[in-house]
Amino acid sequence: LNTDIHTHIVPSSFPEGLRTGAGSIEVRQTCDCGRADVWVDGKKFRTIDSESWDVAQRLEAMDRSRIDRQLLSPMPELLAYWLPLDRAVEIAAHVNEALVQMVSRAPGRFLALGMAPLQDPERAVLEVERLAAMPGVCGIEIGTNVNGVPIGDPRFDPFFAAAARHDLAVFVHALRPAGVERLVGPPMLTGLAAFPCETALAAVSMITGGVMARHPSLRLAFSHGGGALAMVLPRLDRGFDVLPALREAVAVKPSAQARKFFYDTLVFDPPTLRFLIDRLGVTQLCLGTDRPFALQEEDPVGAVEALGLSAADTALLLSANAARFIGR
Amino acid sequence: LNTDIHTHIVPSSFPEGLRTGAGSIEVRQTCDCGRADVWVDGKKFRTIDSESWDVAQRLEAMDRSRIDRQLLSPMPELLAYWLPLDRAVEIAAHVNEALVQMVSRAPGRFLALGMAPLQDPERAVLEVERLAAMPGVCGIEIGTNVNGVPIGDPRFDPFFAAAARHDLAVFVHALRPAGVERLVGPPMLTGLAAFPCETALAAVSMITGGVMARHPSLRLAFSHGGGALAMVLPRLDRGFDVLPALREAVAVKPSAQARKFFYDTLVFDPPTLRFLIDRLGVTQLCLGTDRPFALQEEDPVGAVEALGLSAADTALLLSANAARFIGR
């Protein structure tokens, strides 16, 4: 089963209570053109394709791309960590319900990564417990930080403990990244240049913060090949080798910990993907497409097949690694 | 000539006027042990080895490592962009003089990368002109940002124009990086995990800010293999390919621009270095060691020789690329 671990959804509408007031969110379908605008807090956030919510179109696109199964996760901006808890809980309930509905329309083709209000880790645990009981849910999508606090901060331990306890996979996606003040040029650079660094720093925080050491059964995947992580690891390893204070804090070599994370394949460059396979492990990379958003591979399955791996290794990347990540 | 483009110096002392007051800097040699403490603004900043200022010791260490020539550059914290202009100018004068003195003790073995007070780009241009007239100076070391403003910001254009005009190479070193708020663990993570991302973002800013397009003859090198840059480029290239607004802003494909920068080899992992050679160009990587500070390779020349490159390519990395970078 070719399994795509990185796709996003937006519900076709939001309940009236969420469409007004501070932190409002609305999907405006202004035409019959198959597109809609997402408005967040009274500002147009992004124009999306109806594939974001339309199961039939999604299945067609999957068939064209030879993708048997998609993990559906919320458009990251829906994670709403920055909103008051009550509203974030309402959004989570609505989005998680939309995810479950989409999965129920084609249960063999979809599984869901739900969302939880991590601005309140204890409340997020309740949502994890709700998600664990929902049909078709295999995990949770989280951002790389929660209002600037990296996910490796110990305050999120109860959440990660709950995910591990309920056997839910955790998919980490860049969100409101660090370093945007270092960009010079058009606004899209945030997603292009700051996201990879943000993703690397989030992964590092899970290692150096000891989260993986405390929750060894946690199954965690990072989007976009882990961003810039692979270029940070050798320096971190060197620090681990020569600086006693780091070795004491981290216990297990950073690159060895990184080889327990999963990553998607969405790096847009075959030599870079081969490098990641070499450094992070052929058992840890999973097909990912970021569908239906702008920066995709034309033929994501073909791109993996064209890497020149053995048939067995190609099958790991296209299906078996994802199955291990989600545990099914 | 095996040439090391990445080494640092600290003068053995600072004049009394710089040792007191806000922004004070002092080197305290408290023992005969060959070590000293650098105090910055009344706080102990770092313990350094006498190799930081002692030419004879430096030459011995170079001989042991088969390094024929070193580019000497200030310990980055000496760049003093955050101090009042007058004091920064005084520090620059003292450090640049110390650099020239060290070079004069063994002119065949050393060349200097001076410093300039970039908090005032026009004043920095004067320092560039002074440096251009000093014997043994081949370029300038700058930080990745100046008080949070990335080096690709157009305000620094006069500085880069002056460097290009005077044929001075520019060596970029991470400094007070973005993203430290994303770190969880011991303070040393700033240098280990935030530096690579900071370096990548600075290099991206030189591309997307159009600096390289406006100053095509500028010779620029980034420390630590460009940090995480190589993992950011494919995504940036993909954005360039599919987003018209980026193509318009940047004009030349980001990875093609990146292949005009130079980089040092200090990445602590042979496969990673081979990957950089493949992605950035065998003509663009130059031996670099970060001597005499903590995170070094045991045998930096040997590490390049052990990569399994042809003799011609090994010679590029050990000497010819550096000669092109510094223009001599």
mmCIF file with all atom_site columns, N, CA and C in Angstrom, chain B residues 302-326:
data_model
loop_
_atom_site.group_PDB
_atom_site.id
_atom_site.type_symbol
_atom_site.label_atom_id
_atom_site.label_alt_id
_atom_site.label_comp_id
_atom_site.label_asym_id
_atom_site.label_entity_id
_atom_site.label_seq_id
_atom_site.pdbx_PDB_ins_code
_atom_site.Cartn_x
_atom_site.Cartn_y
_atom_site.Cartn_z
_atom_site.occupancy
_atom_site.B_iso_or_equiv
_atom_site.pdbx_formal_charge
_atom_site.auth_seq_id
_atom_site.auth_comp_id
_atom_site.auth_asym_id
_atom_site.auth_atom_id
_atom_site.pdbx_PDB_model_num
ATOM 1  N N  . GLY B 1 302 ? 44.027 15.485 6.978  1.00 0.00 ? 302 GLY B N  1
ATOM 2  C CA . GLY B 1 302 ? 43.801 14.056 6.797  1.00 0.00 ? 302 GLY B CA 1
ATOM 3  C C  . GLY B 1 302 ? 42.343 13.732 6.509  1.00 0.00 ? 302 GLY B C  1
ATOM 4  N N  . ALA B 1 303 ? 41.426 14.477 7.146  1.00 0.00 ? 303 ALA B N  1
ATOM 5  C CA . ALA B 1 303 ? 39.999 14.233 6.918  1.00 0.00 ? 303 ALA B CA 1
ATOM 6  C C  . ALA B 1 303 ? 39.627 14.523 5.466  1.00 0.00 ? 303 ALA B C  1
ATOM 7  N N  . VAL B 1 304 ? 40.224 15.561 4.880  1.00 0.00 ? 304 VAL B N  1
ATOM 8  C CA . VAL B 1 304 ? 39.956 15.860 3.464  1.00 0.00 ? 304 VAL B CA 1
ATOM 9  C C  . VAL B 1 304 ? 40.599 14.793 2.580  1.00 0.00 ? 304 VAL B C  1
ATOM 10 N N  . GLU B 1 305 ? 41.834 14.426 2.925  1.00 0.00 ? 305 GLU B N  1
ATOM 11 C CA . GLU B 1 305 ? 42.524 13.405 2.118  1.00 0.00 ? 305 GLU B CA 1
ATOM 12 C C  . GLU B 1 305 ? 41.792 12.065 2.143  1.00 0.00 ? 305 GLU B C  1
ATOM 13 N N  . ALA B 1 306 ? 41.116 11.782 3.261  1.00 0.00 ? 306 ALA B N  1
ATOM 14 C CA . ALA B 1 306 ? 40.456 10.479 3.412  1.00 0.00 ? 306 ALA B CA 1
ATOM 15 C C  . ALA B 1 306 ? 39.102 10.413 2.718  1.00 0.00 ? 306 ALA B C  1
ATOM 16 N N  . LEU B 1 307 ? 38.685 11.501 2.065  1.00 0.00 ? 307 LEU B N  1
ATOM 17 C CA . LEU B 1 307 ? 37.359 11.498 1.434  1.00 0.00 ? 307 LEU B CA 1
ATOM 18 C C  . LEU B 1 307 ? 37.295 10.594 0.209  1.00 0.00 ? 307 LEU B C  1
ATOM 19 N N  . GLY B 1 308 ? 38.466 10.258 -0.329 1.00 0.00 ? 308 GLY B N  1
ATOM 20 C CA . GLY B 1 308 ? 38.456 9.414  -1.515 1.00 0.00 ? 308 GLY B CA 1
ATOM 21 C C  . GLY B 1 308 ? 38.274 10.189 -2.810 1.00 0.00 ? 308 GLY B C  1
ATOM 22 N N  . LEU B 1 309 ? 38.600 11.475 -2.786 1.00 0.00 ? 309 LEU B N  1
ATOM 23 C CA . LEU B 1 309 ? 38.548 12.276 -4.016 1.00 0.00 ? 309 LEU B CA 1
ATOM 24 C C  . LEU B 1 309 ? 39.806 12.016 -4.842 1.00 0.00 ? 309 LEU B C  1
ATOM 25 N N  . SER B 1 310 ? 39.778 12.467 -6.087 1.00 0.00 ? 310 SER B N  1
ATOM 26 C CA . SER B 1 310 ? 40.996 12.428 -6.896 1.00 0.00 ? 310 SER B CA 1
ATOM 27 C C  . SER B 1 310 ? 42.034 13.366 -6.275 1.00 0.00 ? 310 SER B C  1
ATOM 28 N N  . ALA B 1 311 ? 43.314 13.157 -6.636 1.00 0.00 ? 311 ALA B N  1
ATOM 29 C CA . ALA B 1 311 ? 44.365 14.041 -6.116 1.00 0.00 ? 311 ALA B CA 1
ATOM 30 C C  . ALA B 1 311 ? 44.086 15.484 -6.513 1.00 0.00 ? 311 ALA B C  1
ATOM 31 N N  . ALA B 1 312 ? 43.578 15.689 -7.722 1.00 0.00 ? 312 ALA B N  1
ATOM 32 C CA . ALA B 1 312 ? 43.299 17.047 -8.183 1.00 0.00 ? 312 ALA B CA 1
ATOM 33 C C  . ALA B 1 312 ? 42.191 17.697 -7.348 1.00 0.00 ? 312 ALA B C  1
ATOM 34 N N  . ASP B 1 313 ? 41.147 16.933 -7.059 1.00 0.00 ? 313 ASP B N  1
ATOM 35 C CA . ASP B 1 313 ? 40.049 17.498 -6.268 1.00 0.00 ? 313 ASP B CA 1
ATOM 36 C C  . ASP B 1 313 ? 40.487 17.729 -4.820 1.00 0.00 ? 313 ASP B C  1
ATOM 37 N N  . THR B 1 314 ? 41.294 16.818 -4.281 1.00 0.00 ? 314 THR B N  1
ATOM 38 C CA . THR B 1 314 ? 41.821 17.018 -2.929 1.00 0.00 ? 314 THR B CA 1
ATOM 39 C C  . THR B 1 314 ? 42.614 18.326 -2.870 1.00 0.00 ? 314 THR B C  1
ATOM 40 N N  . ALA B 1 315 ? 43.411 18.577 -3.903 1.00 0.00 ? 315 ALA B N  1
ATOM 41 C CA . ALA B 1 315 ? 44.200 19.813 -3.939 1.00 0.00 ? 315 ALA B CA 1
ATOM 42 C C  . ALA B 1 315 ? 43.300 21.045 -4.031 1.00 0.00 ? 315 ALA B C  1
ATOM 43 N N  . LEU B 1 316 ? 42.173 20.914 -4.719 1.00 0.00 ? 316 LEU B N  1
ATOM 44 C CA . LEU B 1 316 ? 41.228 22.036 -4.746 1.00 0.00 ? 316 LEU B CA 1
ATOM 45 C C  . LEU B 1 316 ? 40.789 22.374 -3.326 1.00 0.00 ? 316 LEU B C  1
ATOM 46 N N  . LEU B 1 317 ? 40.367 21.362 -2.578 1.00 0.00 ? 317 LEU B N  1
ATOM 47 C CA . LEU B 1 317 ? 39.834 21.610 -1.238 1.00 0.00 ? 317 LEU B CA 1
ATOM 48 C C  . LEU B 1 317 ? 40.914 22.114 -0.284 1.00 0.00 ? 317 LEU B C  1
ATOM 49 N N  . LEU B 1 318 ? 42.126 21.588 -0.418 1.00 0.00 ? 318 LEU B N  1
ATOM 50 C CA . LEU B 1 318 ? 43.179 21.946 0.532  1.00 0.00 ? 318 LEU B CA 1
ATOM 51 C C  . LEU B 1 318 ? 43.829 23.283 0.205  1.00 0.00 ? 318 LEU B C  1
ATOM 52 N N  . SER B 1 319 ? 43.849 23.664 -1.074 1.00 0.00 ? 319 SER B N  1
ATOM 53 C CA . SER B 1 319 ? 44.593 24.893 -1.375 1.00 0.00 ? 319 SER B CA 1
ATOM 54 C C  . SER B 1 319 ? 44.024 25.751 -2.501 1.00 0.00 ? 319 SER B C  1
ATOM 55 N N  . ALA B 1 320 ? 43.714 25.181 -3.647 1.00 0.00 ? 320 ALA B N  1
ATOM 56 C CA . ALA B 1 320 ? 43.384 26.031 -4.802 1.00 0.00 ? 320 ALA B CA 1
ATOM 57 C C  . ALA B 1 320 ? 42.089 26.817 -4.613 1.00 0.00 ? 320 ALA B C  1
ATOM 58 N N  . ASN B 1 321 ? 41.086 26.202 -3.977 1.00 0.00 ? 321 ASN B N  1
ATOM 59 C CA . ASN B 1 321 ? 39.833 26.939 -3.773 1.00 0.00 ? 321 ASN B CA 1
ATOM 60 C C  . ASN B 1 321 ? 40.050 28.133 -2.848 1.00 0.00 ? 321 ASN B C  1
ATOM 61 N N  . ALA B 1 322 ? 40.823 27.925 -1.800 1.00 0.00 ? 322 ALA B N  1
ATOM 62 C CA . ALA B 1 322 ? 41.128 29.027 -0.878 1.00 0.00 ? 322 ALA B CA 1
ATOM 63 C C  . ALA B 1 322 ? 41.863 30.143 -1.613 1.00 0.00 ? 322 ALA B C  1
ATOM 64 N N  . ALA B 1 323 ? 42.787 29.762 -2.496 1.00 0.00 ? 323 ALA B N  1
ATOM 65 C CA . ALA B 1 323 ? 43.530 30.775 -3.253 1.00 0.00 ? 323 ALA B CA 1
ATOM 66 C C  . ALA B 1 323 ? 42.573 31.600 -4.121 1.00 0.00 ? 323 ALA B C  1
ATOM 67 N N  . ARG B 1 324 ? 41.569 30.935 -4.722 1.00 0.00 ? 324 ARG B N  1
ATOM 68 C CA . ARG B 1 324 ? 40.579 31.675 -5.492 1.00 0.00 ? 324 ARG B CA 1
ATOM 69 C C  . ARG B 1 324 ? 39.739 32.565 -4.578 1.00 0.00 ? 324 ARG B C  1
ATOM 70 N N  . PHE B 1 325 ? 39.380 32.046 -3.403 1.00 0.00 ? 325 PHE B N  1
ATOM 71 C CA . PHE B 1 325 ? 38.566 32.831 -2.472 1.00 0.00 ? 325 PHE B CA 1
ATOM 72 C C  . PHE B 1 325 ? 39.282 34.122 -2.070 1.00 0.00 ? 325 PHE B C  1
ATOM 73 N N  . ILE B 1 326 ? 40.554 34.007 -1.725 1.00 0.00 ? 326 ILE B N  1
ATOM 74 C CA . ILE B 1 326 ? 41.257 35.206 -1.253 1.00 0.00 ? 326 ILE B CA 1
ATOM 75 C C  . ILE B 1 326 ? 41.966 35.940 -2.387 1.00 0.00 ? 326 ILE B C  1
#
